[in-house]
Amino acid sequence: MLFLRRLVHVCCPSAPAGSVLDSRQCVFALTLLTLLLQVVVEANSWWSLAMNPLLIPEAYIIGAQPLCSQLVGLSQGQKKLCQLYQDHMQYIGEGAKTGIRECQYQFRHRRWNCSTVDNSSVFGRVMQIGSRETAFTYAISAAGVVNAVSRACREGELSSCGCSRAARPKDLPRDWLWGGCGDNLNYGYRFSKEFVDAREREKSYAKGSFESARLMMNLHNNEAGRRTVSDLAHVSCKCHGVSGSCSLKTCWLQLADFRKVGETLKEKYDSAASMKLNSRGKLVQRDSKFNPPTSHDLVYIESSPDYCLSNQSTGSLGTVGRLCNKTSEGMDGCELMCCGRGYDQYKAQIVERCHCKFHWCCYVKCKRCTKTVDQFVCK
Ligand SMILES: *[C@@H]1O[C@H](CO)[C@@H](O)[C@H](O)[C@H]1NC(C)=O
Ligand SMILES: *[C@@H]1O[C@H](CO)[C@@H](O)[C@H](O)[C@H]1NC(C)=O
Ligand SMILES: *[C@@H]1O[C@H](CO)[C@@H](O)[C@H](O)[C@H]1NC(C)=O
Ligand SMILES: *[C@@H]1O[C@H](CO)[C@@H](O)[C@H](O)[C@H]1NC(C)=O
């Protein structure tokens, strides 16, 4: 990494004098950077940072100014933040990636499986529809960024934040110490809000327009994602004292495992509120029978396509070729997954760990067995 840092430095107009690299190495570095930059062109959202190999901190050393402005996925405000907080960009990319990965896990058995279409547009046109799926995607990406930035603060990776300085919880037993180095949720939340919401905040649309409804929807779901991370954060403690007596405890603020965030947001997806614009240009729930959604809930404004067939105009990839479960009556069952088109049956060989034995002490040894299973694939 140090080598790369030097390479990058030498080609930068602001590189310190007396750099030791020769021109061949310089050409190599420039070629590398050009390649990296090509990947991000055409990107239309900060989500593209997740796909972006640029997110090596070293790349930001080359007078980050031009680099930030070339990141096409960023809005004007996000480019400014990129310049001011260069060391944060890597974690924004990681956060987006964590969010997308978790989305794919949560939706692995659904027709829409959160697959990314290509590196540049990330999710393709599906996100142009103000659907539940879009709501989930915005929320989990924003949540991913809170998660990544809060952790990076704790780990000392960022110059403008450190361990959490959250106040001691009132219900913490008196003799427990508060002040282990915690995840800096406060900073992560604020930075994520500023960065992720910047894109929406820069726009202004006519009151009552569809675009204004979509903008409010996006902001609401970004916030719901951040609050989910915040709601799930908890106090974690460690024992000290002579030979594990636990006479002394040190406690700190800890973010929940991101899987838990994914599960919670998936539940919120299932109970997301359908919204419409009222005459004063505000989003209100379509069905006033239900309690109005809070800032912790997901909201959407358009119904979802059925995602059955590939459709260029909606961006749906369709379910042709997807695996399904013959005996399940859920969304992963062949009937629903294949939208009634039927399925093909294959014999597939899978390799498993088997005949596992426990050996004293302490490991488990397994054999590998091959097993033939029936697989069902949508027509
Ligand atoms: C997408 O990224 C992968 C690696 O991240 C790369 O191998 C592939 O060529 C890229 N595809 C496009 C279309 O840029
Ligand atoms: C694609 O979806 C749009 C909008 O739902 C629909 O009007 C159109 O007929 C679809 N096209 C195909 C080829 O299915
Ligand atoms: C998600 O669905 C697409 C389109 O049907 C398919 O190409 C892709 O392999 C699926 N991804 C996973 C992880 O199942
Ligand atoms: C298929 O679905 C059934 C019922 O939900 C479940 O018990 C079974 O484990 C599933 N099979 C696979 C391969 O996922």
PDB file of N, CA and C in Angstrom, residues 100-150:
ATOM      1  N   ILE A 100     -26.037  -3.210   0.309  1.00  0.00           N
ATOM      2  CA  ILE A 100     -26.468  -3.955  -0.869  1.00  0.00           C
ATOM      3  C   ILE A 100     -26.366  -5.465  -0.622  1.00  0.00           C
ATOM      4  N   ARG A 101     -25.278  -5.876   0.030  1.00  0.00           N
ATOM      5  CA  ARG A 101     -25.108  -7.302   0.324  1.00  0.00           C
ATOM      6  C   ARG A 101     -26.220  -7.813   1.240  1.00  0.00           C
ATOM      7  N   GLU A 102     -26.547  -7.019   2.235  1.00  0.00           N
ATOM      8  CA  GLU A 102     -27.593  -7.420   3.164  1.00  0.00           C
ATOM      9  C   GLU A 102     -28.949  -7.447   2.446  1.00  0.00           C
ATOM     10  N   CYS A 103     -29.163  -6.496   1.565  1.00  0.00           N
ATOM     11  CA  CYS A 103     -30.391  -6.467   0.767  1.00  0.00           C
ATOM     12  C   CYS A 103     -30.495  -7.766  -0.036  1.00  0.00           C
ATOM     13  N   GLN A 104     -29.402  -8.183  -0.633  1.00  0.00           N
ATOM     14  CA  GLN A 104     -29.431  -9.401  -1.433  1.00  0.00           C
ATOM     15  C   GLN A 104     -29.676 -10.628  -0.562  1.00  0.00           C
ATOM     16  N   TYR A 105     -29.172 -10.603   0.648  1.00  0.00           N
ATOM     17  CA  TYR A 105     -29.426 -11.719   1.554  1.00  0.00           C
ATOM     18  C   TYR A 105     -30.912 -11.762   1.935  1.00  0.00           C
ATOM     19  N   GLN A 106     -31.456 -10.619   2.337  1.00  0.00           N
ATOM     20  CA  GLN A 106     -32.842 -10.584   2.790  1.00  0.00           C
ATOM     21  C   GLN A 106     -33.828 -10.930   1.669  1.00  0.00           C
ATOM     22  N   PHE A 107     -33.445 -10.632   0.432  1.00  0.00           N
ATOM     23  CA  PHE A 107     -34.367 -10.852  -0.680  1.00  0.00           C
ATOM     24  C   PHE A 107     -33.981 -12.042  -1.551  1.00  0.00           C
ATOM     25  N   ARG A 108     -33.143 -12.926  -1.008  1.00  0.00           N
ATOM     26  CA  ARG A 108     -32.640 -14.006  -1.849  1.00  0.00           C
ATOM     27  C   ARG A 108     -33.739 -14.945  -2.324  1.00  0.00           C
ATOM     28  N   HIS A 109     -34.845 -15.029  -1.582  1.00  0.00           N
ATOM     29  CA  HIS A 109     -35.925 -15.932  -1.982  1.00  0.00           C
ATOM     30  C   HIS A 109     -37.092 -15.196  -2.625  1.00  0.00           C
ATOM     31  N   ARG A 110     -36.860 -13.980  -3.071  1.00  0.00           N
ATOM     32  CA  ARG A 110     -37.955 -13.210  -3.654  1.00  0.00           C
ATOM     33  C   ARG A 110     -37.737 -13.011  -5.142  1.00  0.00           C
ATOM     34  N   ARG A 111     -38.829 -12.672  -5.823  1.00  0.00           N
ATOM     35  CA  ARG A 111     -38.694 -12.427  -7.269  1.00  0.00           C
ATOM     36  C   ARG A 111     -37.704 -11.291  -7.514  1.00  0.00           C
ATOM     37  N   TRP A 112     -37.909 -10.188  -6.849  1.00  0.00           N
ATOM     38  CA  TRP A 112     -36.908  -9.114  -6.921  1.00  0.00           C
ATOM     39  C   TRP A 112     -35.860  -9.469  -5.877  1.00  0.00           C
ATOM     40  N   ASN A 113     -34.639  -9.743  -6.318  1.00  0.00           N
ATOM     41  CA  ASN A 113     -33.652 -10.245  -5.360  1.00  0.00           C
ATOM     42  C   ASN A 113     -32.546  -9.230  -5.100  1.00  0.00           C
ATOM     43  N   CYS A 114     -32.827  -7.972  -5.392  1.00  0.00           N
ATOM     44  CA  CYS A 114     -31.885  -6.896  -5.099  1.00  0.00           C
ATOM     45  C   CYS A 114     -30.602  -7.056  -5.901  1.00  0.00           C
ATOM     46  N   SER A 115     -30.703  -7.729  -7.031  1.00  0.00           N
ATOM     47  CA  SER A 115     -29.480  -7.911  -7.798  1.00  0.00           C
ATOM     48  C   SER A 115     -29.113  -6.594  -8.458  1.00  0.00           C
ATOM     49  N   THR A 116     -27.841  -6.362  -8.517  1.00  0.00           N
ATOM     50  CA  THR A 116     -27.373  -5.148  -9.162  1.00  0.00           C
ATOM     51  C   THR A 116     -27.200  -5.455 -10.641  1.00  0.00           C
ATOM     52  N   VAL A 117     -27.607  -4.522 -11.445  1.00  0.00           N
ATOM     53  CA  VAL A 117     -27.634  -4.772 -12.873  1.00  0.00           C
ATOM     54  C   VAL A 117     -26.233  -4.730 -13.468  1.00  0.00           C
ATOM     55  N   ASP A 118     -25.529  -3.690 -13.180  1.00  0.00           N
ATOM     56  CA  ASP A 118     -24.128  -3.607 -13.605  1.00  0.00           C
ATOM     57  C   ASP A 118     -23.425  -2.663 -12.649  1.00  0.00           C
ATOM     58  N   ASN A 119     -22.157  -2.486 -12.873  1.00  0.00           N
ATOM     59  CA  ASN A 119     -21.384  -1.719 -11.908  1.00  0.00           C
ATOM     60  C   ASN A 119     -21.757  -0.247 -11.892  1.00  0.00           C
ATOM     61  N   SER A 120     -22.229   0.247 -13.028  1.00  0.00           N
ATOM     62  CA  SER A 120     -22.367   1.691 -13.102  1.00  0.00           C
ATOM     63  C   SER A 120     -23.710   2.185 -12.582  1.00  0.00           C
ATOM     64  N   SER A 121     -24.803   1.577 -13.025  1.00  0.00           N
ATOM     65  CA  SER A 121     -26.073   2.113 -12.567  1.00  0.00           C
ATOM     66  C   SER A 121     -26.547   1.403 -11.306  1.00  0.00           C
ATOM     67  N   VAL A 122     -25.781   0.462 -10.821  1.00  0.00           N
ATOM     68  CA  VAL A 122     -26.030  -0.261  -9.594  1.00  0.00           C
ATOM     69  C   VAL A 122     -27.345  -1.042  -9.618  1.00  0.00           C
ATOM     70  N   PHE A 123     -28.471  -0.362  -9.472  1.00  0.00           N
ATOM     71  CA  PHE A 123     -29.712  -1.123  -9.427  1.00  0.00           C
ATOM     72  C   PHE A 123     -30.539  -1.022 -10.707  1.00  0.00           C
ATOM     73  N   GLY A 124     -30.050  -0.273 -11.669  1.00  0.00           N
ATOM     74  CA  GLY A 124     -30.816  -0.145 -12.901  1.00  0.00           C
ATOM     75  C   GLY A 124     -32.077   0.667 -12.695  1.00  0.00           C
ATOM     76  N   ARG A 125     -33.009   0.515 -13.622  1.00  0.00           N
ATOM     77  CA  ARG A 125     -34.172   1.392 -13.648  1.00  0.00           C
ATOM     78  C   ARG A 125     -35.211   1.064 -12.595  1.00  0.00           C
ATOM     79  N   VAL A 126     -35.076  -0.106 -11.966  1.00  0.00           N
ATOM     80  CA  VAL A 126     -36.077  -0.507 -10.977  1.00  0.00           C
ATOM     81  C   VAL A 126     -36.270   0.584  -9.925  1.00  0.00           C
ATOM     82  N   MET A 127     -35.194   1.302  -9.629  1.00  0.00           N
ATOM     83  CA  MET A 127     -35.266   2.324  -8.587  1.00  0.00           C
ATOM     84  C   MET A 127     -36.011   3.582  -9.032  1.00  0.00           C
ATOM     85  N   GLN A 128     -36.375   3.645 -10.324  1.00  0.00           N
ATOM     86  CA  GLN A 128     -37.162   4.805 -10.764  1.00  0.00           C
ATOM     87  C   GLN A 128     -38.605   4.700 -10.305  1.00  0.00           C
ATOM     88  N   ILE A 129     -39.002   3.503  -9.902  1.00  0.00           N
ATOM     89  CA  ILE A 129     -40.365   3.312  -9.394  1.00  0.00           C
ATOM     90  C   ILE A 129     -40.341   3.524  -7.884  1.00  0.00           C
ATOM     91  N   GLY A 130     -41.276   4.320  -7.385  1.00  0.00           N
ATOM     92  CA  GLY A 130     -41.302   4.611  -5.938  1.00  0.00           C
ATOM     93  C   GLY A 130     -41.943   3.495  -5.146  1.00  0.00           C
ATOM     94  N   SER A 131     -41.397   2.288  -5.294  1.00  0.00           N
ATOM     95  CA  SER A 131     -42.015   1.085  -4.729  1.00  0.00           C
ATOM     96  C   SER A 131     -41.455   0.748  -3.339  1.00  0.00           C
ATOM     97  N   ARG A 132     -42.035  -0.277  -2.724  1.00  0.00           N
ATOM     98  CA  ARG A 132     -41.513  -0.810  -1.465  1.00  0.00           C
ATOM     99  C   ARG A 132     -40.053  -1.228  -1.583  1.00  0.00           C
ATOM    100  N   GLU A 133     -39.729  -1.839  -2.718  1.00  0.00           N
ATOM    101  CA  GLU A 133     -38.353  -2.340  -2.895  1.00  0.00           C
ATOM    102  C   GLU A 133     -37.383  -1.162  -2.920  1.00  0.00           C
ATOM    103  N   THR A 134     -37.787  -0.096  -3.595  1.00  0.00           N
ATOM    104  CA  THR A 134     -36.957   1.108  -3.630  1.00  0.00           C
ATOM    105  C   THR A 134     -36.815   1.676  -2.218  1.00  0.00           C
ATOM    106  N   ALA A 135     -37.919   1.685  -1.477  1.00  0.00           N
ATOM    107  CA  ALA A 135     -37.886   2.181  -0.094  1.00  0.00           C
ATOM    108  C   ALA A 135     -36.864   1.399   0.720  1.00  0.00           C
ATOM    109  N   PHE A 136     -36.904   0.089   0.606  1.00  0.00           N
ATOM    110  CA  PHE A 136     -35.985  -0.761   1.357  1.00  0.00           C
ATOM    111  C   PHE A 136     -34.532  -0.462   0.969  1.00  0.00           C
ATOM    112  N   THR A 137     -34.300  -0.317  -0.323  1.00  0.00           N
ATOM    113  CA  THR A 137     -32.936  -0.103  -0.802  1.00  0.00           C
ATOM    114  C   THR A 137     -32.352   1.204  -0.274  1.00  0.00           C
ATOM    115  N   TYR A 138     -33.156   2.271  -0.298  1.00  0.00           N
ATOM    116  CA  TYR A 138     -32.676   3.553   0.236  1.00  0.00           C
ATOM    117  C   TYR A 138     -32.364   3.404   1.727  1.00  0.00           C
ATOM    118  N   ALA A 139     -33.274   2.756   2.453  1.00  0.00           N
ATOM    119  CA  ALA A 139     -33.102   2.651   3.897  1.00  0.00           C
ATOM    120  C   ALA A 139     -31.862   1.842   4.248  1.00  0.00           C
ATOM    121  N   ILE A 140     -31.675   0.720   3.581  1.00  0.00           N
ATOM    122  CA  ILE A 140     -30.561  -0.143   3.987  1.00  0.00           C
ATOM    123  C   ILE A 140     -29.219   0.452   3.562  1.00  0.00           C
ATOM    124  N   SER A 141     -29.198   1.201   2.467  1.00  0.00           N
ATOM    125  CA  SER A 141     -27.930   1.843   2.078  1.00  0.00           C
ATOM    126  C   SER A 141     -27.570   2.942   3.067  1.00  0.00           C
ATOM    127  N   ALA A 142     -28.573   3.741   3.465  1.00  0.00           N
ATOM    128  CA  ALA A 142     -28.304   4.800   4.445  1.00  0.00           C
ATOM    129  C   ALA A 142     -27.857   4.171   5.764  1.00  0.00           C
ATOM    130  N   ALA A 143     -28.496   3.067   6.138  1.00  0.00           N
ATOM    131  CA  ALA A 143     -28.128   2.364   7.363  1.00  0.00           C
ATOM    132  C   ALA A 143     -26.688   1.855   7.272  1.00  0.00           C
ATOM    133  N   GLY A 144     -26.328   1.341   6.114  1.00  0.00           N
ATOM    134  CA  GLY A 144     -24.969   0.839   5.913  1.00  0.00           C
ATOM    135  C   GLY A 144     -23.927   1.921   6.141  1.00  0.00           C
ATOM    136  N   VAL A 145     -24.239   3.132   5.707  1.00  0.00           N
ATOM    137  CA  VAL A 145     -23.282   4.232   5.866  1.00  0.00           C
ATOM    138  C   VAL A 145     -23.156   4.633   7.340  1.00  0.00           C
ATOM    139  N   VAL A 146     -24.274   4.716   8.063  1.00  0.00           N
ATOM    140  CA  VAL A 146     -24.194   5.022   9.502  1.00  0.00           C
ATOM    141  C   VAL A 146     -23.302   3.984  10.177  1.00  0.00           C
ATOM    142  N   ASN A 147     -23.560   2.738   9.850  1.00  0.00           N
ATOM    143  CA  ASN A 147     -22.821   1.631  10.437  1.00  0.00           C
ATOM    144  C   ASN A 147     -21.314   1.747  10.165  1.00  0.00           C
ATOM    145  N   ALA A 148     -20.966   1.960   8.889  1.00  0.00           N
ATOM    146  CA  ALA A 148     -19.547   1.981   8.517  1.00  0.00           C
ATOM    147  C   ALA A 148     -18.830   3.192   9.106  1.00  0.00           C
ATOM    148  N   VAL A 149     -19.469   4.355   9.060  1.00  0.00           N
ATOM    149  CA  VAL A 149     -18.799   5.568   9.547  1.00  0.00           C
ATOM    150  C   VAL A 149     -18.668   5.516  11.080  1.00  0.00           C
ATOM    151  N   SER A 150     -19.712   5.061  11.776  1.00  0.00           N
ATOM    152  CA  SER A 150     -19.647   4.977  13.241  1.00  0.00           C
ATOM    153  C   SER A 150     -18.510   4.064  13.688  1.00  0.00           C
TER     154      SER A 150
END
